[in-house]
Amino acid sequence: MNMNVASFRASHNVARILTSVSRPQLVSQARARVFRYSTTAPAQPAEKSFQNQAKLPRLPIPTLAETAARYKRSLVPILSETDYARAEKAVDDFVKPNGLGETLQARLHDLDRIEKHSWLETIWLNKGYLEWREPSMINVNWWAQFKDSPLFTLEQAPARGVISDVQIQRAANYASSLLTFNEYVNSQALPPEYQRTTPLCMNQYKNQFGAYRVADLPRDRIVTAWPATSNYVAVLVKDQIFKVPVMGPNGERVSAKAIEQQLKNVVEAVNNMPEQEKQVALGVLTSENRDTWAKARHTLLTLSTQNHASLSSIDNALFVICLDDYSSDKDIDISHHNIFHAGDAHNRWFDKSMQFIFESNGRAGINGEHTPADAVIPGRILDEVAKNEKNAEPKNVSNIQLQPIEHVKFVVNDEIKETIKKAEVNAKKMIDNVDSCLIHFNEYGSNWLKSVKCSPDAYVQMVLQLAYYRHYGTWTPTYESASTRVFLGGRTETVRSCSVESVAFVKGFENKNSDSSEKQRLLQKAIQAHLEYMMAASSGKGVDRHLLGLRSMIQTPDEQKQALIFQDPSYIQSMYFRLSSSNMSPGDHFWGGFGPVVPEGYGINYAIGKENIKFSISSQKSCKETNSRDFRESILGALRDMKKSMA
């Protein structure tokens, strides 16, 4: 493929975040079978984690006609009649018999025959993530904050600079549960998941523990390991990084108390560390532009063999634990920022798939690198960890003496030190530009929505459509992700939530002449249209991934010119998602979020509980058109007014 990576930036920068925190939302609304997690693995599980993989169908390649029809309909609400006529002609020309579309479609089928899992797998990793050169922090990584725990919370946080016992206890407790979950994945004791009776792809569970992203040129790499057999984690305290064994050399499990002692050893080592032994804040580089970090990483590797070993020890850790020597505000509008970006990108390593963050008052969260998995997978892990705070001990506790902690050291030169200084400045600019706030709405949730026969997910999507229309006087292309895990290696597909029917709904709802009956009729029609698109997308019949695949098959500049469907402004316009949203329901144990996809847009994560709905809303302060707190009021107004109309 001779594709110009820069040409993808405008249209596919959306992929960095759009799938960042989305649970599978199949139209059936059926939940995958619940795994009642415990620390006692069954000796002979009835089913093995990956037993269904060979039975899963491959992701289909939609026909050109299917994609053309759905794509054209998605353009109707966002284009003028003149622009639509031009776009329609470009689409029809592309898919005509013996046209360029058929040539690219044939290449896509050829690719599918040689790819291990699906035709989309490599394309999606490269175009969606690894070729993206902007910083991963905020742009790619997602965050989630746990509910404060009655077991591990200090009402009065210690003075800044202090790591508390409660903080260490929660970190050790979570680490122990995480190790148990990893054992379940390694031994295939985690029961396979189903959508009703249809098995779901479990492959992404292999991509969390021990996974890491490598900054490289011309594109990054993602490295995963299964089984993940490292016996240690990486721990950051005051920017110092330690390799911390949490199991015996042969995987022997120890008590949470033993892990707690290891963490205390780290804190003691840092507190007593001579100034000359302290290492530079190398983790800040993981917040930088990927090209900058790739060059710096290469420089580090050329400076010393010690740097090879040090980077490897971080990369191959099962996960990262960040112990912050401070606490954020109790106000959740403020506290989540520490999980999002730490305020200054210090004491973090943004390239690890999972870094767990613990503040000195006991508050906890996670910052996740999104490339190896969609957040339903770590979301499942987080649920189990939070639910098992009182049951974190492994079944068979060994009294083995853990190996000592190791301070991870680097040989650096003036160039690296200067790059770190610049990274600190750039990170602060990016962080200061984040406008992020939350809604914890307790007036109704899925119980009431189901009682009035509304799909909770589709209803919330219409809330966002109405809120945006009220706020801006128009509508906009909107993204929601659908899970394609019913297919081998399946990840996500785009649901284009702004539809002909959603526009009719918001117009009708705001029409003073519309009575409640008419508003309800329009809402149900919009919901049904949304569910139909969700069903198609979950069945591999969406628009966006297929068009990405076809575009990736272009081989020559001449073909690029012929592909008017991609040259037409409507292609970029229809993917310029000023509203990018994802559903992480139910949000009982944690809530999360991600950055906006476009400068003039909002990144919105929501979680629908039985009696509440949680939202996170992010935007950029540099854009005069957006304001997260103002838009929050529009969402709250839509939530309340739509319920009134259903009375």
XYZ file of C-alpha atoms in Angstrom:
647
model
C 0.000 0.000 0.000
C 1.426 3.359 -1.011
C -0.821 5.443 1.209
C 0.043 8.931 2.357
C -0.240 8.772 6.142
C -0.832 12.517 6.379
C -3.883 12.204 4.151
C -5.468 10.019 6.791
C -4.952 12.492 9.595
C -7.994 14.640 8.938
C -10.348 11.722 8.509
C -8.924 9.059 10.789
C -7.640 11.006 13.747
C -11.076 10.135 15.081
C -10.006 6.536 15.573
C -7.640 7.427 18.406
C -10.435 8.134 20.851
C -13.688 7.052 19.396
C -13.447 3.507 20.611
C -11.718 4.419 23.786
C -14.298 3.544 26.387
C -17.083 1.622 24.830
C -18.742 -1.485 26.055
C -20.340 -3.722 23.447
C -23.802 -2.385 22.739
C -25.606 -4.962 20.664
C -29.186 -4.159 19.805
C -30.541 -7.067 21.762
C -29.445 -5.189 24.910
C -28.577 -8.647 26.271
C -25.692 -8.619 28.675
C -22.811 -10.996 28.254
C -23.020 -13.775 30.800
C -21.823 -12.509 34.148
C -18.626 -14.039 35.492
C -18.820 -14.221 39.257
C -15.171 -13.602 39.960
C -13.504 -15.150 42.941
C -9.925 -15.817 43.882
C -10.529 -19.552 43.843
C -10.180 -20.848 40.297
C -12.121 -24.014 39.488
C -9.839 -27.022 39.147
C -11.539 -28.076 35.897
C -13.544 -25.210 34.467
C -16.562 -26.262 32.479
C -15.477 -23.973 29.666
C -12.095 -22.567 28.691
C -11.585 -18.895 27.923
C -10.561 -19.308 24.297
C -12.433 -22.484 23.402
C -14.798 -20.662 21.041
C -12.165 -18.787 19.047
C -11.988 -21.409 16.293
C -15.761 -21.338 15.944
C -16.061 -17.580 15.469
C -16.853 -16.303 11.967
C -14.504 -13.847 10.306
C -15.499 -10.210 10.050
C -17.507 -9.893 6.817
C -16.688 -7.444 4.063
C -19.935 -5.609 3.253
C -20.959 -5.374 -0.377
C -20.307 -2.088 -2.127
C -24.067 -1.628 -2.553
C -24.731 -2.085 1.177
C -22.097 0.430 2.183
C -23.077 2.927 -0.515
C -26.736 2.916 0.526
C -26.031 3.315 4.239
C -23.323 5.899 3.640
C -25.517 8.053 1.414
C -28.343 7.995 3.944
C -25.930 9.127 6.669
C -25.019 12.156 4.527
C -28.595 13.417 4.141
C -28.879 15.276 7.470
C -25.501 17.009 7.224
C -25.373 18.166 3.570
C -27.281 20.722 1.550
C -29.222 19.426 -1.466
C -26.478 20.662 -3.808
C -23.678 19.099 -1.771
C -25.625 15.871 -1.420
C -26.175 15.619 -5.178
C -22.432 15.976 -5.767
C -21.581 13.444 -3.044
C -24.170 10.981 -4.317
C -22.661 11.143 -7.808
C -19.172 10.466 -6.385
C -20.446 7.445 -4.434
C -22.395 6.023 -7.377
C -19.405 6.451 -9.682
C -17.182 4.638 -7.176
C -19.441 1.574 -6.835
C -20.533 1.265 -10.466
C -19.888 -2.049 -12.277
C -16.224 -2.402 -13.305
C -15.414 0.779 -11.406
C -12.583 1.520 -8.996
C -14.677 0.347 -6.062
C -14.805 -3.191 -7.412
C -11.032 -3.229 -7.871
C -10.421 -2.090 -4.303
C -13.067 -4.507 -3.003
C -11.279 -7.397 -4.719
C -7.986 -6.363 -3.097
C -9.733 -6.269 0.257
C -10.929 -9.848 -0.241
C -7.373 -10.852 -1.209
C -6.105 -9.245 1.998
C -8.718 -11.096 4.041
C -7.375 -14.405 2.756
C -3.908 -13.759 4.181
C -4.693 -11.892 7.424
C -4.763 -14.057 10.536
C -7.999 -12.768 12.040
C -9.624 -10.319 9.635
C -9.066 -7.947 6.753
C -9.386 -5.019 9.168
C -6.936 -6.037 11.886
C -3.657 -4.579 10.599
C -5.320 -1.636 8.857
C -7.099 -0.652 12.048
C -4.039 -0.932 14.273
C -1.929 1.126 11.893
C -4.383 3.770 10.717
C -6.352 3.984 13.934
C -3.436 4.060 16.368
C 0.156 3.313 15.493
C 0.624 5.839 12.670
C -0.895 8.608 14.759
C 1.933 10.906 15.851
C 0.198 13.240 18.288
C 0.747 12.521 22.012
C -1.066 9.506 23.423
C -1.847 11.307 26.673
C -5.340 12.833 26.359
C -5.536 12.027 22.628
C -5.381 8.227 22.790
C -5.371 7.167 26.423
C -8.581 6.884 28.394
C -9.113 7.264 32.129
C -11.408 5.761 34.760
C -11.838 6.734 38.404
C -12.930 4.189 40.994
C -15.539 5.006 43.589
C -13.879 5.947 46.847
C -13.696 2.845 49.015
C -14.856 2.775 52.643
C -11.996 0.351 53.247
C -9.292 2.604 51.857
C -10.200 6.260 52.318
C -8.735 8.999 54.499
C -11.088 11.864 55.328
C -8.098 14.081 55.919
C -5.377 13.660 53.315
C -1.772 13.771 54.557
C 0.529 16.642 53.736
C 1.857 16.866 50.206
C 4.948 14.739 49.772
C 3.636 11.888 51.926
C 2.650 8.413 50.725
C 0.008 7.042 53.125
C -0.435 3.523 54.502
C -4.052 3.465 53.292
C -2.890 4.313 49.778
C -0.334 1.502 49.838
C -2.914 -0.929 51.234
C -5.374 -0.210 48.426
C -2.622 -0.520 45.822
C -1.518 -3.877 47.244
C -5.122 -5.094 47.449
C -5.801 -4.194 43.816
C -2.482 -5.639 42.682
C -3.335 -8.967 44.308
C -6.735 -9.095 42.577
C -5.141 -8.149 39.261
C -2.638 -10.981 39.581
C -5.513 -13.398 40.159
C -7.329 -12.124 37.092
C -4.161 -12.556 35.051
C -3.929 -16.147 36.291
C -7.465 -16.739 35.066
C -6.547 -15.435 31.623
C -3.273 -17.373 31.500
C -4.927 -20.648 32.520
C -8.088 -20.090 30.469
C -10.191 -20.255 33.652
C -11.994 -17.031 32.731
C -15.305 -18.301 31.316
C -15.914 -17.372 27.684
C -18.386 -14.536 27.146
C -21.588 -14.692 25.135
C -24.154 -12.347 23.661
C -27.188 -14.429 24.547
C -26.012 -17.722 23.036
C -23.557 -16.237 20.533
C -19.912 -16.511 21.646
C -17.800 -13.366 21.735
C -14.140 -13.054 20.764
C -11.968 -13.245 23.874
C -8.672 -12.400 22.183
C -8.379 -8.900 23.676
C -7.987 -10.412 27.146
C -4.565 -11.565 25.926
C -3.627 -7.941 25.237
C -3.761 -6.297 28.664
C -1.301 -7.744 31.149
C 2.278 -7.120 30.092
C 1.218 -5.141 27.008
C 2.959 -1.930 25.953
C 3.291 0.530 23.107
C 6.713 1.333 21.680
C 7.360 4.776 20.219
C 9.029 4.125 16.876
C 9.460 5.506 13.360
C 7.682 5.738 10.990
C 4.966 4.246 13.199
C 4.740 2.848 16.694
C 4.586 -0.828 17.620
C 2.316 -2.619 20.048
C 3.669 -5.611 21.960
C 1.480 -8.114 23.794
C 2.239 -11.313 25.667
C 0.094 -14.358 26.382
C 0.474 -16.013 28.711
C 1.735 -12.979 30.617
C 4.289 -14.577 32.940
C 6.302 -11.666 34.324
C 6.448 -11.864 38.100
C 6.747 -8.135 38.728
C 5.088 -4.764 38.263
C 6.578 -1.317 37.689
C 5.999 1.201 40.489
C 6.402 4.967 40.182
C 6.935 7.217 43.198
C 7.989 10.842 42.745
C 9.081 10.048 39.178
C 11.395 7.265 40.370
C 10.656 3.922 38.721
C 11.100 0.571 40.432
C 10.890 -3.020 39.280
C 8.864 -4.656 42.052
C 8.484 -8.446 42.273
C 4.964 -9.381 43.431
C 5.233 -13.146 42.892
C 7.904 -15.749 43.379
C 10.284 -16.575 40.508
C 8.003 -19.444 39.429
C 4.774 -17.519 39.814
C 4.213 -18.353 43.485
C 1.504 -16.119 44.915
C 2.025 -14.184 48.095
C -0.333 -12.350 50.408
C -1.529 -8.800 49.828
C 0.477 -7.934 52.951
C 3.657 -9.142 51.272
C 2.932 -6.945 48.250
C 2.175 -4.080 50.627
C 5.611 -4.527 52.176
C 7.251 -4.369 48.747
C 5.480 -1.076 48.065
C 6.569 0.251 51.449
C 10.128 -0.702 50.524
C 9.817 1.432 47.394
C 8.515 4.429 49.334
C 11.284 4.074 51.920
C 13.908 3.815 49.179
C 12.645 6.985 47.513
C 12.367 8.926 50.776
C 15.938 8.015 51.700
C 17.434 8.356 48.235
C 20.474 10.617 47.906
C 19.899 13.442 45.446
C 22.638 12.204 43.130
C 20.889 8.825 42.727
C 17.557 10.269 41.688
C 16.717 9.677 38.059
C 15.326 12.241 35.636
C 11.546 12.222 35.101
C 11.791 10.001 32.052
C 8.091 9.073 32.150
C 7.181 12.585 30.982
C 8.550 11.629 27.563
C 5.662 9.165 27.154
C 3.339 12.205 27.040
C 5.216 13.710 24.080
C 4.659 13.735 20.338
C 5.321 10.175 19.189
C 8.102 11.165 16.778
C 9.864 13.139 19.517
C 9.576 10.256 21.974
C 10.637 7.721 19.325
C 13.830 9.678 18.612
C 14.542 10.097 22.325
C 13.950 6.399 22.957
C 16.345 5.531 20.129
C 18.929 7.879 21.645
C 18.541 6.201 25.019
C 19.093 2.797 23.464
C 22.284 3.963 21.762
C 23.675 5.524 24.939
C 23.956 2.391 27.071
C 23.068 -1.278 27.311
C 21.720 -0.420 30.767
C 19.025 1.643 29.082
C 17.985 -1.421 27.065
C 17.492 -3.378 30.275
C 15.749 -0.488 32.036
C 13.238 0.144 29.250
C 12.627 -3.592 28.965
C 11.900 -3.852 32.683
C 9.188 -1.191 32.384
C 7.797 -2.518 29.121
C 7.459 -6.085 30.332
C 5.937 -5.336 33.722
C 2.479 -6.862 34.143
C 1.125 -3.365 34.804
C 2.174 -0.070 36.371
C 1.334 1.280 39.824
C 1.638 5.042 40.331
C 1.768 6.140 43.974
C 1.137 9.898 44.066
C 2.442 11.842 47.058
C -0.626 14.112 47.059
C -4.422 13.968 46.885
C -6.791 15.694 44.507
C -9.864 17.641 45.530
C -12.950 15.767 46.754
C -14.935 17.503 43.999
C -15.158 14.888 41.217
C -15.063 17.671 38.608
C -11.517 18.291 39.806
C -10.313 14.906 41.034
C -10.664 13.047 37.732
C -8.074 15.315 36.122
C -5.332 13.627 38.123
C -6.334 10.277 36.627
C -6.668 11.871 33.164
C -3.205 13.473 32.958
C -1.742 14.017 36.481
C -1.819 17.787 36.029
C 1.738 17.802 34.704
C 2.304 14.309 33.205
C 4.700 13.436 36.028
C 4.824 10.078 37.830
C 3.189 8.330 34.871
C 4.138 5.964 32.048
C 1.506 6.480 29.341
C 2.748 3.661 27.070
C 1.606 0.807 29.334
C -1.787 -0.703 28.645
C -2.764 -0.324 32.304
C -1.328 2.063 34.887
C -3.170 2.159 38.199
C -3.027 5.439 40.087
C -3.357 5.777 43.858
C -3.529 9.099 45.680
C -2.465 9.649 49.277
C -6.077 9.824 50.528
C -6.756 6.369 49.052
C -8.491 7.503 45.873
C -7.723 5.289 42.881
C -8.075 5.204 39.111
C -6.556 3.898 35.930
C -5.077 5.474 32.830
C -5.136 3.049 29.896
C -3.337 2.959 26.555
C -6.057 2.116 24.080
C -4.252 0.426 21.189
C -4.298 -3.235 22.306
C -7.918 -3.443 23.445
C -11.250 -1.668 23.632
C -12.219 -0.609 27.108
C -14.863 -3.267 27.655
C -11.922 -5.568 28.422
C -10.150 -3.492 31.088
C -13.641 -2.408 32.177
C -14.432 -6.009 33.028
C -11.152 -6.267 34.921
C -11.902 -3.083 36.877
C -15.344 -4.321 37.840
C -13.914 -7.522 39.269
C -11.117 -5.767 41.128
C -13.510 -3.256 42.707
C -16.054 -5.926 43.665
C -13.388 -8.056 45.331
C -11.772 -5.540 47.658
C -12.704 -7.821 50.595
C -11.585 -10.944 48.789
C -8.234 -10.089 47.264
C -6.117 -12.835 48.777
C -5.058 -15.682 46.485
C -6.204 -19.202 47.277
C -2.762 -20.654 47.833
C -0.547 -18.174 49.662
C 3.144 -18.948 49.623
C 5.553 -17.765 52.305
C 8.315 -17.442 49.730
C 10.587 -14.446 50.163
C 10.037 -12.041 47.294
C 13.068 -10.835 45.392
C 14.195 -7.314 46.350
C 12.925 -4.232 44.551
C 15.186 -2.702 41.896
C 15.574 0.998 41.120
C 15.314 1.438 37.354
C 18.197 3.648 36.261
C 19.106 5.305 32.984
C 22.180 6.780 31.382
C 21.127 10.143 29.939
C 22.881 12.970 28.158
C 22.146 16.684 27.806
C 19.995 16.022 24.748
C 17.662 13.750 26.730
C 17.498 16.213 29.616
C 16.566 19.007 27.227
C 13.944 16.833 25.539
C 12.395 16.143 28.949
C 12.252 19.874 29.714
C 10.495 20.552 26.426
C 8.155 17.625 27.044
C 7.177 19.141 30.400
C 6.317 22.436 28.714
C 4.353 20.755 25.923
C 2.487 18.503 28.340
C 1.489 21.464 30.499
C 0.140 23.322 27.463
C -1.912 20.320 26.443
C -3.179 19.709 29.965
C -4.080 23.350 30.541
C -6.155 23.193 27.357
C -8.360 20.376 28.689
C -11.874 21.410 29.712
C -13.432 18.382 31.395
C -16.346 17.996 33.811
C -18.769 15.307 34.979
C -22.471 14.686 35.507
C -23.752 12.251 38.119
C -27.480 12.415 37.333
C -29.631 10.625 39.916
C -33.177 11.422 38.757
C -33.647 8.267 36.678
C -31.767 5.480 34.944
C -32.298 2.284 32.993
C -35.132 1.038 35.212
C -37.372 3.959 34.289
C -36.266 3.970 30.654
C -37.155 0.313 30.269
C -40.517 0.935 31.979
C -41.397 3.412 29.209
C -40.071 0.998 26.575
C -37.007 3.017 25.574
C -33.640 1.498 24.759
C -31.423 3.154 27.407
C -28.443 3.555 25.068
C -30.421 4.905 22.110
C -32.329 7.232 24.444
C -29.095 8.764 25.760
C -27.912 9.222 22.190
C -31.081 11.228 21.495
C -30.444 13.240 24.680
C -27.093 14.232 23.176
C -28.715 15.108 19.845
C -31.292 17.356 21.539
C -28.672 18.961 23.805
C -26.422 19.774 20.853
C -29.318 21.189 18.810
C -30.381 23.423 21.688
C -26.825 24.548 22.336
C -25.800 25.289 18.752
C -29.026 25.545 16.765
C -27.962 22.760 14.429
C -26.934 19.106 14.444
C -23.587 17.482 13.821
C -22.006 14.163 12.795
C -21.966 12.007 15.925
C -20.000 8.892 16.731
C -20.909 5.961 18.930
C -19.011 2.688 18.859
C -20.565 -0.730 18.332
C -18.807 -3.929 19.335
C -17.975 -6.488 16.652
C -16.752 -9.123 19.101
C -19.145 -11.688 17.603
C -16.406 -12.019 14.955
C -12.868 -13.351 15.247
C -10.601 -10.504 16.310
C -13.578 -8.147 16.257
C -13.195 -4.742 17.847
C -15.530 -1.882 16.932
C -17.514 -0.218 14.181
C -18.952 3.290 13.991
C -22.608 4.050 14.604
C -23.445 7.378 12.975
C -25.943 8.642 15.544
C -26.959 11.802 13.690
C -29.630 10.504 11.335
C -32.608 11.662 9.306
C -34.781 10.406 12.156
C -32.750 12.049 14.955
C -32.965 15.405 13.156
C -36.741 14.984 12.791
C -36.907 14.217 16.520
C -34.988 17.296 17.697
C -36.902 19.566 15.328
C -40.204 18.125 16.466
C -39.282 18.239 20.139
C -38.459 21.934 19.900
C -41.598 22.717 17.883
C -44.026 24.499 20.194
C -46.913 22.945 18.278
C -45.793 19.373 19.023
C -47.685 17.687 21.846
C -46.283 14.928 24.053
C -47.737 12.222 21.856
C -45.970 13.589 18.771
C -42.686 13.991 20.663
C -42.910 10.396 21.855
C -43.647 9.167 18.334
C -40.644 11.005 16.903
C -38.416 9.790 19.732
C -39.393 6.157 19.209
C -38.802 6.471 15.480
C -35.334 7.950 16.092
C -34.557 5.225 18.627
C -35.584 2.497 16.192
C -33.405 3.995 13.448
C -30.480 4.115 15.878
C -31.010 0.509 16.911
C -31.147 -0.591 13.283
C -27.797 1.094 12.620
C -26.385 -0.446 15.800
C -27.502 -3.897 14.687
C -25.937 -3.427 11.257
C -22.674 -2.089 12.689
C -22.421 -4.912 15.231
C -22.984 -7.366 12.387
C -20.005 -5.964 10.469
C -22.215 -3.987 8.085
C -21.231 -0.485 9.105
C -19.845 2.211 6.842
C -16.679 3.624 8.334
C -14.440 0.564 8.673
C -15.336 -0.661 5.177
C -14.561 2.732 3.644
C -11.276 2.811 5.577
C -10.411 -0.622 4.214
C -11.237 0.364 0.648
C -9.255 3.571 0.916
C -6.292 1.615 2.276
C -6.312 -0.526 -0.883
C -5.499 2.442 -3.132
C -2.057 1.873 -4.623
C -1.304 4.738 -7.021
C -1.756 8.520 -7.256
C -3.995 7.922 -10.264
C -6.308 5.710 -8.230
C -6.278 8.347 -5.517
C -7.565 10.913 -8.030
C -10.185 8.525 -9.375
C -11.600 7.835 -5.923
C -13.897 10.856 -5.875
C -15.823 9.372 -2.964
C -12.780 10.125 -0.781
C -11.905 13.398 -2.491
C -15.368 14.836 -1.994
C -15.557 17.149 1.061
C -18.507 15.135 2.369
C -16.211 12.232 3.245
C -14.223 14.260 5.783
C -17.273 16.270 6.828
C -19.282 13.157 7.678
C -16.467 11.904 9.936
C -15.755 15.221 11.618
C -17.381 14.084 14.821
C -17.999 17.117 17.003
C -19.830 14.684 19.243
C -17.850 11.515 19.943
C -19.512 9.297 22.488
C -19.207 5.921 24.114
C -21.213 3.851 26.576
C -19.486 2.284 29.592
C -22.564 1.141 31.496
C -23.471 0.576 34.238
C -20.775 2.626 36.001
C -21.491 1.160 39.426
C -17.842 0.877 40.480
C -16.113 3.479 38.298
C -16.660 6.174 35.697
C -14.383 7.291 32.897
C -13.685 9.504 29.940
C -11.430 10.584 27.109
C -10.395 13.669 25.188
C -12.313 15.354 22.358
C -11.676 14.067 18.857
C -11.709 17.370 16.982
C -10.788 20.855 18.271
C -14.396 22.071 18.029
C -15.884 18.962 19.574
C -16.754 17.094 22.744
C -15.653 13.697 24.010
C -18.565 12.218 25.952
C -18.539 9.000 27.909
C -21.680 7.863 29.690
C -22.722 5.016 31.948
C -26.368 4.135 32.497
C -27.081 2.634 35.901
C -30.419 1.368 37.127
C -31.246 4.630 38.899
C -28.660 7.066 37.532
C -26.717 8.167 34.469
C -23.117 9.366 34.605
C -21.408 11.504 31.954
C -17.938 12.881 31.410
C -17.671 15.808 29.009
C -14.364 16.997 27.577
C -13.444 19.749 25.147
C -10.590 22.144 24.442
C -10.384 25.547 26.122
C -8.641 26.952 23.048
C -11.868 26.560 21.067
C -14.207 29.495 21.647
C -17.136 27.435 20.341
C -17.006 24.821 23.094
C -17.471 24.927 26.838
C -17.890 21.676 28.730
C -19.705 23.167 31.698
C -22.163 25.072 29.514
C -22.818 21.979 27.428
C -23.333 20.025 30.645
C -26.318 22.291 31.392
C -27.746 21.566 27.944
C -27.457 17.811 28.586
C -29.139 18.151 31.992
C -31.946 20.175 30.452
C -32.474 17.556 27.736
C -32.499 14.747 30.299
C -35.221 16.455 32.328
C -37.339 17.738 29.459
C -37.357 14.415 27.634
C -38.615 12.686 30.759
C -41.401 15.255 31.096
C -42.476 14.535 27.535
C -42.778 10.831 28.388
C -45.141 11.448 31.319
